[in-house]
mmCIF file of C-alpha atoms in Angstrom:
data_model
loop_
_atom_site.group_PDB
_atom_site.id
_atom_site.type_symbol
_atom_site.label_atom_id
_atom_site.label_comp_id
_atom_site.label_asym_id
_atom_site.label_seq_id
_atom_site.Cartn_x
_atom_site.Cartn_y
_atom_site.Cartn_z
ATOM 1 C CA UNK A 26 -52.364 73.921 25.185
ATOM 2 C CA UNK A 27 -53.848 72.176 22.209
ATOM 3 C CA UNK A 28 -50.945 73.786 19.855
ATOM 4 C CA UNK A 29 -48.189 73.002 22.260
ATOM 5 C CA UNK A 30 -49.526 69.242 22.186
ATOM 6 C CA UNK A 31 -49.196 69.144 18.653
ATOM 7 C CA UNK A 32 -45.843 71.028 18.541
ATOM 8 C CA UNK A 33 -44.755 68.592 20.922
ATOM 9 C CA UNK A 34 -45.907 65.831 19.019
ATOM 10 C CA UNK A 35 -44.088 66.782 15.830
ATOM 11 C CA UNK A 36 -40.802 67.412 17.711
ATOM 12 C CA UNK A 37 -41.114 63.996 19.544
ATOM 13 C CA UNK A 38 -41.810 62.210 16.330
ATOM 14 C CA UNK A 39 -38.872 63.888 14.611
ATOM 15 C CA UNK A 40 -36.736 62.431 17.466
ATOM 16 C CA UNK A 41 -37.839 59.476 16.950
ATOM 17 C CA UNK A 42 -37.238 59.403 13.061
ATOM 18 C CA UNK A 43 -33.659 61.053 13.871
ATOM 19 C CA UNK A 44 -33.136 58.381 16.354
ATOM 20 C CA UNK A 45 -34.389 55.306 13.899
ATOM 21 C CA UNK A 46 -31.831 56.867 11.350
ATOM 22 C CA UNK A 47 -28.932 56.812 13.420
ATOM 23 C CA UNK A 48 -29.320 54.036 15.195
ATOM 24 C CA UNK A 49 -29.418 51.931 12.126
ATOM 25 C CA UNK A 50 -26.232 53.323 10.082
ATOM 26 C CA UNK A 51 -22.278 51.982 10.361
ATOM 27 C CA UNK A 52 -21.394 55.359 11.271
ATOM 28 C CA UNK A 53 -20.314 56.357 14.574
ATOM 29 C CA UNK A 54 -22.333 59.376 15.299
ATOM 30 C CA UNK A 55 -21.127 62.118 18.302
ATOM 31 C CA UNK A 56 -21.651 65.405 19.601
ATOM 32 C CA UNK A 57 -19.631 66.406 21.934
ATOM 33 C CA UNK A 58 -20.046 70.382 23.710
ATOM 34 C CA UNK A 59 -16.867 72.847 23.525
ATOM 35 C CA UNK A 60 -15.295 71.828 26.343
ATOM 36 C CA UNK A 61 -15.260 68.591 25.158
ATOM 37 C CA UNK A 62 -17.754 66.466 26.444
ATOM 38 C CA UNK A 63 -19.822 63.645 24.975
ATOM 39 C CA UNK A 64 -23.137 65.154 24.951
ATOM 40 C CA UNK A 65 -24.931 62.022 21.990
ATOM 41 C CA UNK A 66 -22.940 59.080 20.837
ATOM 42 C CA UNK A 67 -24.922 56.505 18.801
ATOM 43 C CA UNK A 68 -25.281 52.621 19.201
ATOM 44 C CA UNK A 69 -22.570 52.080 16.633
ATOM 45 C CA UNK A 70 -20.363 54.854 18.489
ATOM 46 C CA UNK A 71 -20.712 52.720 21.431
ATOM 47 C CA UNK A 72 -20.502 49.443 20.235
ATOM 48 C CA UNK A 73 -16.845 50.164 18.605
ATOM 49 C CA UNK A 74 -15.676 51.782 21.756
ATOM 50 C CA UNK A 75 -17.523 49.575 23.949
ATOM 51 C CA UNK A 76 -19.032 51.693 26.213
ATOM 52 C CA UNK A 77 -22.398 52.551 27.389
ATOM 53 C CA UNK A 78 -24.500 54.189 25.404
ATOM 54 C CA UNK A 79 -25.927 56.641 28.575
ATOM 55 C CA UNK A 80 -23.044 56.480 30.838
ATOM 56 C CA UNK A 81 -20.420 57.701 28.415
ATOM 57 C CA UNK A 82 -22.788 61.350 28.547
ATOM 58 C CA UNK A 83 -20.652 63.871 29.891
ATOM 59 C CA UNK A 84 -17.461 61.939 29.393
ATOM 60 C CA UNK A 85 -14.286 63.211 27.088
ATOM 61 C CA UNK A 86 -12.341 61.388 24.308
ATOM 62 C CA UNK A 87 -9.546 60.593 27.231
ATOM 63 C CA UNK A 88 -12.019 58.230 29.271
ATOM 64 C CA UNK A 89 -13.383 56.869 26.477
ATOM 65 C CA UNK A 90 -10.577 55.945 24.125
ATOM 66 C CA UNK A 91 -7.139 56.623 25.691
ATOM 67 C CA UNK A 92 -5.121 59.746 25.940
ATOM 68 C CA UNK A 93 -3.041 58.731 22.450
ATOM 69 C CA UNK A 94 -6.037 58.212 20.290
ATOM 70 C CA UNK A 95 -7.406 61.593 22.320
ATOM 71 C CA UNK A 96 -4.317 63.631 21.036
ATOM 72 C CA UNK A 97 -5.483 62.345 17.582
ATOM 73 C CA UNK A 98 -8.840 63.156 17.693
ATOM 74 C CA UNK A 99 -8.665 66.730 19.432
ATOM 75 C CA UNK A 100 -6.345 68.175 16.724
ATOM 76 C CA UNK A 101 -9.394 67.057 14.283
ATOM 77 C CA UNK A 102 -11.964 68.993 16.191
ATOM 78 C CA UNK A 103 -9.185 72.255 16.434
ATOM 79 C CA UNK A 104 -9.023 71.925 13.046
ATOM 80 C CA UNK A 105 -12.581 71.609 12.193
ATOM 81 C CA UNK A 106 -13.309 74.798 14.569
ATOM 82 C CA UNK A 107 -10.766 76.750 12.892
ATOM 83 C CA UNK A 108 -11.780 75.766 8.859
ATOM 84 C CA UNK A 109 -15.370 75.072 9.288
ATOM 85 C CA UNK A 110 -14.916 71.000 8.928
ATOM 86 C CA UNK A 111 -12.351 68.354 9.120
ATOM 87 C CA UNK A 112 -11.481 65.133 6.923
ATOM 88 C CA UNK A 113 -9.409 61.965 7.102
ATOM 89 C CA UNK A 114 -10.127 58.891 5.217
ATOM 90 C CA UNK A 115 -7.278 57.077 6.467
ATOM 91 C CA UNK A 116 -7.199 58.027 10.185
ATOM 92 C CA UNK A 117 -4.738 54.958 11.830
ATOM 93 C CA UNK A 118 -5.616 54.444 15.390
ATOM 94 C CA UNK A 119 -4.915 51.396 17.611
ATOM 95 C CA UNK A 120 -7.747 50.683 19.769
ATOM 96 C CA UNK A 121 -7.474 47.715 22.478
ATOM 97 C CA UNK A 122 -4.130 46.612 20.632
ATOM 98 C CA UNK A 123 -5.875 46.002 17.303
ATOM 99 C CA UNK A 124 -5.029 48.531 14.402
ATOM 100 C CA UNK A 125 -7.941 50.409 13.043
ATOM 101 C CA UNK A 126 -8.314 52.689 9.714
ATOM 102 C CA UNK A 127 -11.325 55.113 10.193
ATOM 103 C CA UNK A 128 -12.889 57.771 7.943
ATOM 104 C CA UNK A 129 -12.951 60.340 10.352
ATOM 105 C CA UNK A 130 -15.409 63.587 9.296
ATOM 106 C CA UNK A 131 -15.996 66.550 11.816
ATOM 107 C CA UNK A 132 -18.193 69.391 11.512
ATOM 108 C CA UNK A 133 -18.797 72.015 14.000
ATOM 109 C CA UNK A 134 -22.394 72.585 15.196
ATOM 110 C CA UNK A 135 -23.780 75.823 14.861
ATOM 111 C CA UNK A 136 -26.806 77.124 17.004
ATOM 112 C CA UNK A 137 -28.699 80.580 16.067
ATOM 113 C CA UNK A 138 -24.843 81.815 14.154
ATOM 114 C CA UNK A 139 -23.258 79.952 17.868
ATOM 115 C CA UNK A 140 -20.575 77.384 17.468
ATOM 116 C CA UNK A 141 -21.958 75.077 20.183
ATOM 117 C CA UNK A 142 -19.955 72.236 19.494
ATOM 118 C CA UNK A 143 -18.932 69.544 17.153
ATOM 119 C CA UNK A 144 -20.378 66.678 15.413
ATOM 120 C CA UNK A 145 -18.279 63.653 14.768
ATOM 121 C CA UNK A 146 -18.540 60.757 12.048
ATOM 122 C CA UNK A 147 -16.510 57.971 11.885
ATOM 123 C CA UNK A 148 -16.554 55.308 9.320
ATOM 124 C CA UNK A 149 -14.221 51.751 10.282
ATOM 125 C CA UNK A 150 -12.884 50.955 6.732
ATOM 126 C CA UNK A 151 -10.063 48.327 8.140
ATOM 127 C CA UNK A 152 -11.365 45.594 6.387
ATOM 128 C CA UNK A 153 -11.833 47.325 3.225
ATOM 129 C CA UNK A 154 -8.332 49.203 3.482
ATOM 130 C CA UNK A 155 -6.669 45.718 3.845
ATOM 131 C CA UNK A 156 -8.269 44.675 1.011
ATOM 132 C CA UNK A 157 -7.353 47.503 -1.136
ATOM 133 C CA UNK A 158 -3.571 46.608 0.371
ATOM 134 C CA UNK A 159 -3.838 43.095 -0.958
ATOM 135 C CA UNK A 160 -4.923 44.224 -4.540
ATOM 136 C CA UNK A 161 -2.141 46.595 -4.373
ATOM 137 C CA UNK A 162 0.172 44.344 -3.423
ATOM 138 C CA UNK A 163 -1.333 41.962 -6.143
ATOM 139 C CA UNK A 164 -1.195 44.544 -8.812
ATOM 140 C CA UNK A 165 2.751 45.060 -7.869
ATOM 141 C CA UNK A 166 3.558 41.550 -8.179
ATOM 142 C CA UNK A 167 1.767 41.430 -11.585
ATOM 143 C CA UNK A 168 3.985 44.158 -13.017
ATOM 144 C CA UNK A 169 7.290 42.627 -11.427
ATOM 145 C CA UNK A 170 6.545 39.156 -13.110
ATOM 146 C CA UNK A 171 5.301 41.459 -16.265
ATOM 147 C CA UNK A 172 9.001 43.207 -15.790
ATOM 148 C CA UNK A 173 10.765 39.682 -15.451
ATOM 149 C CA UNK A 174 9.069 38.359 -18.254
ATOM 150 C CA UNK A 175 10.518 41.526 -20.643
ATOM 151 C CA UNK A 176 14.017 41.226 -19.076
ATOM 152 C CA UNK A 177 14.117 37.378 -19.509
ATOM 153 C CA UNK A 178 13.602 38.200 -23.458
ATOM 154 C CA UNK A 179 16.330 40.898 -23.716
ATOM 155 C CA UNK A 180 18.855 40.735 -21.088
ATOM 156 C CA UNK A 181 19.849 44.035 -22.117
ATOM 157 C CA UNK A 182 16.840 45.449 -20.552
ATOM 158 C CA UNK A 183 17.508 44.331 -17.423
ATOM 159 C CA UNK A 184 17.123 46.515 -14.517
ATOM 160 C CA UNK A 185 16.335 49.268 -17.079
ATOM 161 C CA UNK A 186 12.222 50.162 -15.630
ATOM 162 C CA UNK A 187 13.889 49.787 -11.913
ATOM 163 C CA UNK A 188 16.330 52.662 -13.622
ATOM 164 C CA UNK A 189 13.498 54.395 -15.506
ATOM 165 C CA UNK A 190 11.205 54.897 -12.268
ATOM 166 C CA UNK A 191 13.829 56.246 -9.860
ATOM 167 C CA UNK A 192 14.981 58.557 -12.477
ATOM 168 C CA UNK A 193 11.514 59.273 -13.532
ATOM 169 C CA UNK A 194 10.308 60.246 -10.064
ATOM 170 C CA UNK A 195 13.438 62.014 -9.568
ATOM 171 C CA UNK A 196 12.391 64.538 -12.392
ATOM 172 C CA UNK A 197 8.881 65.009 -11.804
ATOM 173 C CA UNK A 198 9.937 65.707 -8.108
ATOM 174 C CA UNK A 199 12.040 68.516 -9.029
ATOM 175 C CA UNK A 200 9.239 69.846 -11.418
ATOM 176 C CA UNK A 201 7.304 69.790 -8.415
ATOM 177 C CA UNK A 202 4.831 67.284 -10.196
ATOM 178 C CA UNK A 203 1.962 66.104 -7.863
ATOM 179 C CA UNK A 204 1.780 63.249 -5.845
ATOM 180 C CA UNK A 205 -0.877 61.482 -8.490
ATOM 181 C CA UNK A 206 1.853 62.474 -11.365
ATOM 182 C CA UNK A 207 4.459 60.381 -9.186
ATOM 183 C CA UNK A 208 1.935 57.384 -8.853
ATOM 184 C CA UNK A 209 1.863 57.420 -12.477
ATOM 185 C CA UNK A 210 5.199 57.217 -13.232
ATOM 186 C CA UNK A 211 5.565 54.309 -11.291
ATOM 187 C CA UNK A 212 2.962 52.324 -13.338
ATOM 188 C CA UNK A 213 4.467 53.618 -16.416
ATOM 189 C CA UNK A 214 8.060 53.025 -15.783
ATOM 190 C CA UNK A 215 7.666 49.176 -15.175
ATOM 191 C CA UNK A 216 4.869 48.570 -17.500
ATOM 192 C CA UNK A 217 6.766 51.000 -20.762
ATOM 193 C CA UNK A 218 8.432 47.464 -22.321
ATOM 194 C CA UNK A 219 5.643 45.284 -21.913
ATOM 195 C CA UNK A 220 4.936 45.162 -25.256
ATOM 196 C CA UNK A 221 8.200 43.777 -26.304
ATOM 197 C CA UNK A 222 7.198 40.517 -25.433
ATOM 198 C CA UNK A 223 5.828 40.208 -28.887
ATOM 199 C CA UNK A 224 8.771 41.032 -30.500
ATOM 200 C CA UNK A 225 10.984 38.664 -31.769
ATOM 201 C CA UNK A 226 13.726 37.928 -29.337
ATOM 202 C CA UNK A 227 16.583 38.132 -32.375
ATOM 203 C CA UNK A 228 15.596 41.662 -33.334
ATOM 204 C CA UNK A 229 15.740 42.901 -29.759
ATOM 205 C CA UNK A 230 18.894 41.527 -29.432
ATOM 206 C CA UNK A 231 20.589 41.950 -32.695
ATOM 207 C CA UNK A 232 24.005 43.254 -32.521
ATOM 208 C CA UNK A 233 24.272 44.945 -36.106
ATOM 209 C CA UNK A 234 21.805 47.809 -37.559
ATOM 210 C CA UNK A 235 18.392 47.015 -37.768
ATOM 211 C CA UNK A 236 16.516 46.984 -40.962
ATOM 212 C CA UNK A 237 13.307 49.151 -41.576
ATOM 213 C CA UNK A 238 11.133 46.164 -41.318
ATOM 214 C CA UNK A 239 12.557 45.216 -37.874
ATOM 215 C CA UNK A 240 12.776 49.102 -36.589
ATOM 216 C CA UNK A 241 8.813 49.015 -37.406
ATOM 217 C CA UNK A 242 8.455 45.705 -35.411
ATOM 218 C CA UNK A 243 10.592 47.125 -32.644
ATOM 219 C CA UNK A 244 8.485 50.097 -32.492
ATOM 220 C CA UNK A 245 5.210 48.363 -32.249
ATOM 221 C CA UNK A 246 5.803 47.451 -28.892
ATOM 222 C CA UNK A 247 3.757 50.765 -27.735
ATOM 223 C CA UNK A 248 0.874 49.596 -29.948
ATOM 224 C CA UNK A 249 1.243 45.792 -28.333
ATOM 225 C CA UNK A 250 1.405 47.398 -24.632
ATOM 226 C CA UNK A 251 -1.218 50.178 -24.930
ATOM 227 C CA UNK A 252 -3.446 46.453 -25.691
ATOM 228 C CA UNK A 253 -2.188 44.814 -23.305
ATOM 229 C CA UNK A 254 -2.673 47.928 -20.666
ATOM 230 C CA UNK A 255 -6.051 49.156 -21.650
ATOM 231 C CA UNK A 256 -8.439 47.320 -19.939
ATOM 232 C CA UNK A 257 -7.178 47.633 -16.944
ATOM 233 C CA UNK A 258 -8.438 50.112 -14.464
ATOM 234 C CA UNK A 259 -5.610 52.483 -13.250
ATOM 235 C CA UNK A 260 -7.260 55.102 -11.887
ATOM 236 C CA UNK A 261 -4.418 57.044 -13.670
ATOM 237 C CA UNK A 262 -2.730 58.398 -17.391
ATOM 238 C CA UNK A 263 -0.757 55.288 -17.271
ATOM 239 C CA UNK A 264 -1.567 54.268 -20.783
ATOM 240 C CA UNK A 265 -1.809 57.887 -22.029
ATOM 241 C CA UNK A 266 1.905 58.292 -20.878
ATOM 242 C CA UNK A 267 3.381 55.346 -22.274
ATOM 243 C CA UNK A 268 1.597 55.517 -25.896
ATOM 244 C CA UNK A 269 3.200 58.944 -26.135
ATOM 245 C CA UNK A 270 6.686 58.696 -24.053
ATOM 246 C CA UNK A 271 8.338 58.070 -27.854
ATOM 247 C CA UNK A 272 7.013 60.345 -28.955
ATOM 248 C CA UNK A 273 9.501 63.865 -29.846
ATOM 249 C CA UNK A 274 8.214 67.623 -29.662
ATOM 250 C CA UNK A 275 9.983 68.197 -33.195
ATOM 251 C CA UNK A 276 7.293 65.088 -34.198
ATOM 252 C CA UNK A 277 10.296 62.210 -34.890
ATOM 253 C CA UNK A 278 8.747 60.345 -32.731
ATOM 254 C CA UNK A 279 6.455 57.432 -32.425
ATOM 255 C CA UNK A 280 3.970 55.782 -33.334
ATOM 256 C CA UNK A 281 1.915 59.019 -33.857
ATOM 257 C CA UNK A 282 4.661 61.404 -34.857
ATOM 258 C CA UNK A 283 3.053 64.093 -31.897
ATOM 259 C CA UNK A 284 4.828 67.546 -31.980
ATOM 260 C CA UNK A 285 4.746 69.663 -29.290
ATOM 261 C CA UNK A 286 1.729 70.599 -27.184
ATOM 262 C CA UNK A 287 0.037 67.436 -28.349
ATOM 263 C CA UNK A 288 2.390 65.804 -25.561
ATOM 264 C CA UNK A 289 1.391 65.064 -22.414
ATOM 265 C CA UNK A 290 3.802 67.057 -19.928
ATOM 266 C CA UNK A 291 3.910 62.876 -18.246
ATOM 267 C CA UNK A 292 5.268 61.696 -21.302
ATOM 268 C CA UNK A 293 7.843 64.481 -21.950
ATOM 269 C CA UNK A 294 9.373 63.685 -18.744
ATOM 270 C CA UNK A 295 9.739 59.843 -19.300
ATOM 271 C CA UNK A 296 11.439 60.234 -22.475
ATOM 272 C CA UNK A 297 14.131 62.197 -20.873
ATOM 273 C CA UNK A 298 14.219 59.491 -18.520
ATOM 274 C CA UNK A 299 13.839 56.520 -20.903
ATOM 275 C CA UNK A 300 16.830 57.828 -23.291
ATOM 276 C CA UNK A 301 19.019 58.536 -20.572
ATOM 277 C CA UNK A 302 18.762 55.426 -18.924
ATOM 278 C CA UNK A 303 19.172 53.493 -22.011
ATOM 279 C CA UNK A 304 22.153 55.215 -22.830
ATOM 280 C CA UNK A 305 24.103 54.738 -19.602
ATOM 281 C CA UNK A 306 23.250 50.908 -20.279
ATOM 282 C CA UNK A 307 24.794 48.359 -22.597
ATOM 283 C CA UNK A 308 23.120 47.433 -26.008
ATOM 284 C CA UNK A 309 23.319 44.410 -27.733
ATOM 285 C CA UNK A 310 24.730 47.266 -30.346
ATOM 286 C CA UNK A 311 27.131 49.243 -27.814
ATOM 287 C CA UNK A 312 28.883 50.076 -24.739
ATOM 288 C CA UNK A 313 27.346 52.303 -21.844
ATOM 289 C CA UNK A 314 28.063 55.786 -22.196
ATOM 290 C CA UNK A 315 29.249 57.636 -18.920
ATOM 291 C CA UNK A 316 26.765 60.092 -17.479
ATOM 292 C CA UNK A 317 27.993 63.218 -19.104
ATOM 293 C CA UNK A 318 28.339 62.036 -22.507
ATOM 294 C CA UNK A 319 24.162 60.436 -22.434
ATOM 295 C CA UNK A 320 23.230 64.134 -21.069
ATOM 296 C CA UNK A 321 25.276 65.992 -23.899
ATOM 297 C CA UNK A 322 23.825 63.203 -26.801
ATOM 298 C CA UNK A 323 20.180 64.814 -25.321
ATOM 299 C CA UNK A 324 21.114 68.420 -24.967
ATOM 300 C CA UNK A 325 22.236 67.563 -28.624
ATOM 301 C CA UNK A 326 18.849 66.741 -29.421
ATOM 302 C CA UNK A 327 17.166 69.082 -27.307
ATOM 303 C CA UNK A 328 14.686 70.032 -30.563
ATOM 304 C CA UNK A 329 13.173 66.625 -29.467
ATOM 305 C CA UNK A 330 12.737 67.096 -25.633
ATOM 306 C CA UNK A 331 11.043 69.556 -23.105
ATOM 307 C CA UNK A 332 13.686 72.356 -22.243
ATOM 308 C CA UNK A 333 12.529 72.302 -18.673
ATOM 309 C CA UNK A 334 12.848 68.343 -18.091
ATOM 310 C CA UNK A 335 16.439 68.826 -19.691
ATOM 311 C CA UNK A 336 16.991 70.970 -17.071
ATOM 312 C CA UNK A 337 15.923 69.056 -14.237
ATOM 313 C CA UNK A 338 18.164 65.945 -15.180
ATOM 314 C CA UNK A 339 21.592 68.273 -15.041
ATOM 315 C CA UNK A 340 20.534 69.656 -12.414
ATOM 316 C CA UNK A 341 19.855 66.138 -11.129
ATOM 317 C CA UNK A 342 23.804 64.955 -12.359
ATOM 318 C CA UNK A 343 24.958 68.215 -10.369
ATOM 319 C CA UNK A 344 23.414 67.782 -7.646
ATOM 320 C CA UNK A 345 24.712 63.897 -6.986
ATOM 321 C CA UNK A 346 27.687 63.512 -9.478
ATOM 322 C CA UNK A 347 28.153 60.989 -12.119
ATOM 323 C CA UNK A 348 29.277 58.402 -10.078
ATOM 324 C CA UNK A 349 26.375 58.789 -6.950
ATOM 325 C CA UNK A 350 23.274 58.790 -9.703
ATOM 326 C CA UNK A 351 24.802 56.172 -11.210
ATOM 327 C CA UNK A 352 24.434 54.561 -7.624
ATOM 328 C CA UNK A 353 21.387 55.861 -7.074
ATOM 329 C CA UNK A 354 19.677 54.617 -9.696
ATOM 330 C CA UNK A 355 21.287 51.114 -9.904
ATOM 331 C CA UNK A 356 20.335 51.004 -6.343
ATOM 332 C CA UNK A 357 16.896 49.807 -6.664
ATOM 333 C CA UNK A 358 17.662 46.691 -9.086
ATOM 334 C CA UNK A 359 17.007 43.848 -8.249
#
């Protein structure tokens, strides 16, 4: 009796240090059995949902919650029976008319090797997804005025980074680049010419050949952006990709002189993009070339450019035509 008094002691004072735990987080905490049914759902649990902490035992997701957000939350748990667990960290549900973004986490629970059911946590990160929306949206209209501020110093460069990024993506996509490898491109494609502002408006827009002295201030534009660029916080190869997008595999490049494998496979893709689309533009220097003669001025060069990106940009001008990329791309400036 005596050892079945202290067993129960230990057991009830575990509860109780369970119970002070998950009581106190900003989790919502569940268990719920196989077929379903709420069998623990913590204050926080039933705060949110606003439902009773007791009462809401032996209830399912449909009388808690809705049928709709029940749809959405049963596929987790199938999942998380099938694979072992489940994760979403941007789960969009609209509860009582208000949209909600919650980092949903399930885990099945396992009894002596027994899948007895499944434990739920759920994390409401609205406020803190809004926010990251708003510094996104900040960010964006940063790089547009950035963008505006280039094309304002060289009209010839307008529209050209609109150009750059739908060609750029369009590239990567058919190299089957990942989704983080798209995100970058973006950055890089408006953000390339940033450095020109500190070039001097009459050599960007000189008309006749440039000397050596402005080719070298031309050039340091990477040099000015990767500055400019570099203490800010991407979370991606942004500023890798643009310091070595001029660069060429043979190494005639710049402002490293790079050959080869020393490229980033990021970079080797923009400078296809960045030559084409500067060809199939006006310079202060020359007319816009059609489509087909900018692709056979790179495949003439194609020492200085991945064989495989070449590739993907005529098959790119195949698949849509001259005239429809053209459209394409020119579709997106503003």
């Amino acid at each position: 009796a005596e050892q079945y008094r202290s067993l129960a002691k230990r057991i009830n004072s575990q509860r109780r240090l369970l119970e002070s735990i998950t009581n106190t987080v900003d989790e919502q905490i569940s268990l719920k059995d196989r077929e379903g049914k709420y069998l623990y759902v913590n204050p926080t649990f039933a705060q949110f949902w606003q439902v009773d902490q007791l009462t809401v035992l032996g209830q399912r997701d449909e009388e808690v919650c809705g049928s709709k957000i029940a749809q959405q939350l049963n596929a987790g748990e199938a999942l998380a029976y099938a694979n072992g667990t489940w994760f979403d960290d941007q789960a969009q549900l609209t509860v009582r008319g208000q949209a909600k973004t919650l980092q949903i986490a399930k885990v099945p629970q396992v009894v002596d090797g027994d899948v007895n059911g499944v434990v739920t946590v759920m994390r409401d990160v609205t406020e803190l997804h809004e926010q990251r929306r708003r510094l996104e949206h900040l960010m964006h209209a940063t790089i547009s005025a950035l963008v505006r501020t280039v094309e304002l110093r060289d009209p010839y460069l307008v529209g050209h980074a609109q150009r750059l990024e739908q060609l750029g993506l369009m590239l990567a996509s058919r190299l089957q680049m990942s989704a983080e490898a798209l995100q970058t491109i973006r950055f890089t494609a408006r953000l390339a010419g940033v450095g020109k502002v500190f070039v001097p408006r009459a050599t960007l827009t000189k008309k006749g050949k440039l000397t050596k002295a402005e080719l070298a201030e031309i050039r340091g534009h990477v040099q000015h952006a990767i500055e400019i660029l570099q203490p800010i916080d991407f979370g991606l190869p942004v500023v890798a990709t643009i310091s070595q997008m001029y660069e060429r595999l043979d190494g005639s490049g710049y402002p490293n002189g790079l050959k080869a494998k020393a490229i980033q496979p990021l970079a080797r893709v923009m400078a296809v993009a960045d030559v084409f689309c500067a060809l199939i533009a006006p310079r202060a220097y020359r007319e816009a070339m059609t489509v087909k003669a900018a692709l056979a001025v790179i495949q003439k060069e194609a020492k200085q450019f991945d064989a495989d990106v070449l590739t993907a940009l005529a098959a790119c001008i195949a698949e849509h035509g001259e005239g429809q990329l053209l459209n394409v791309l020119n579709d997106h400036v503003a």
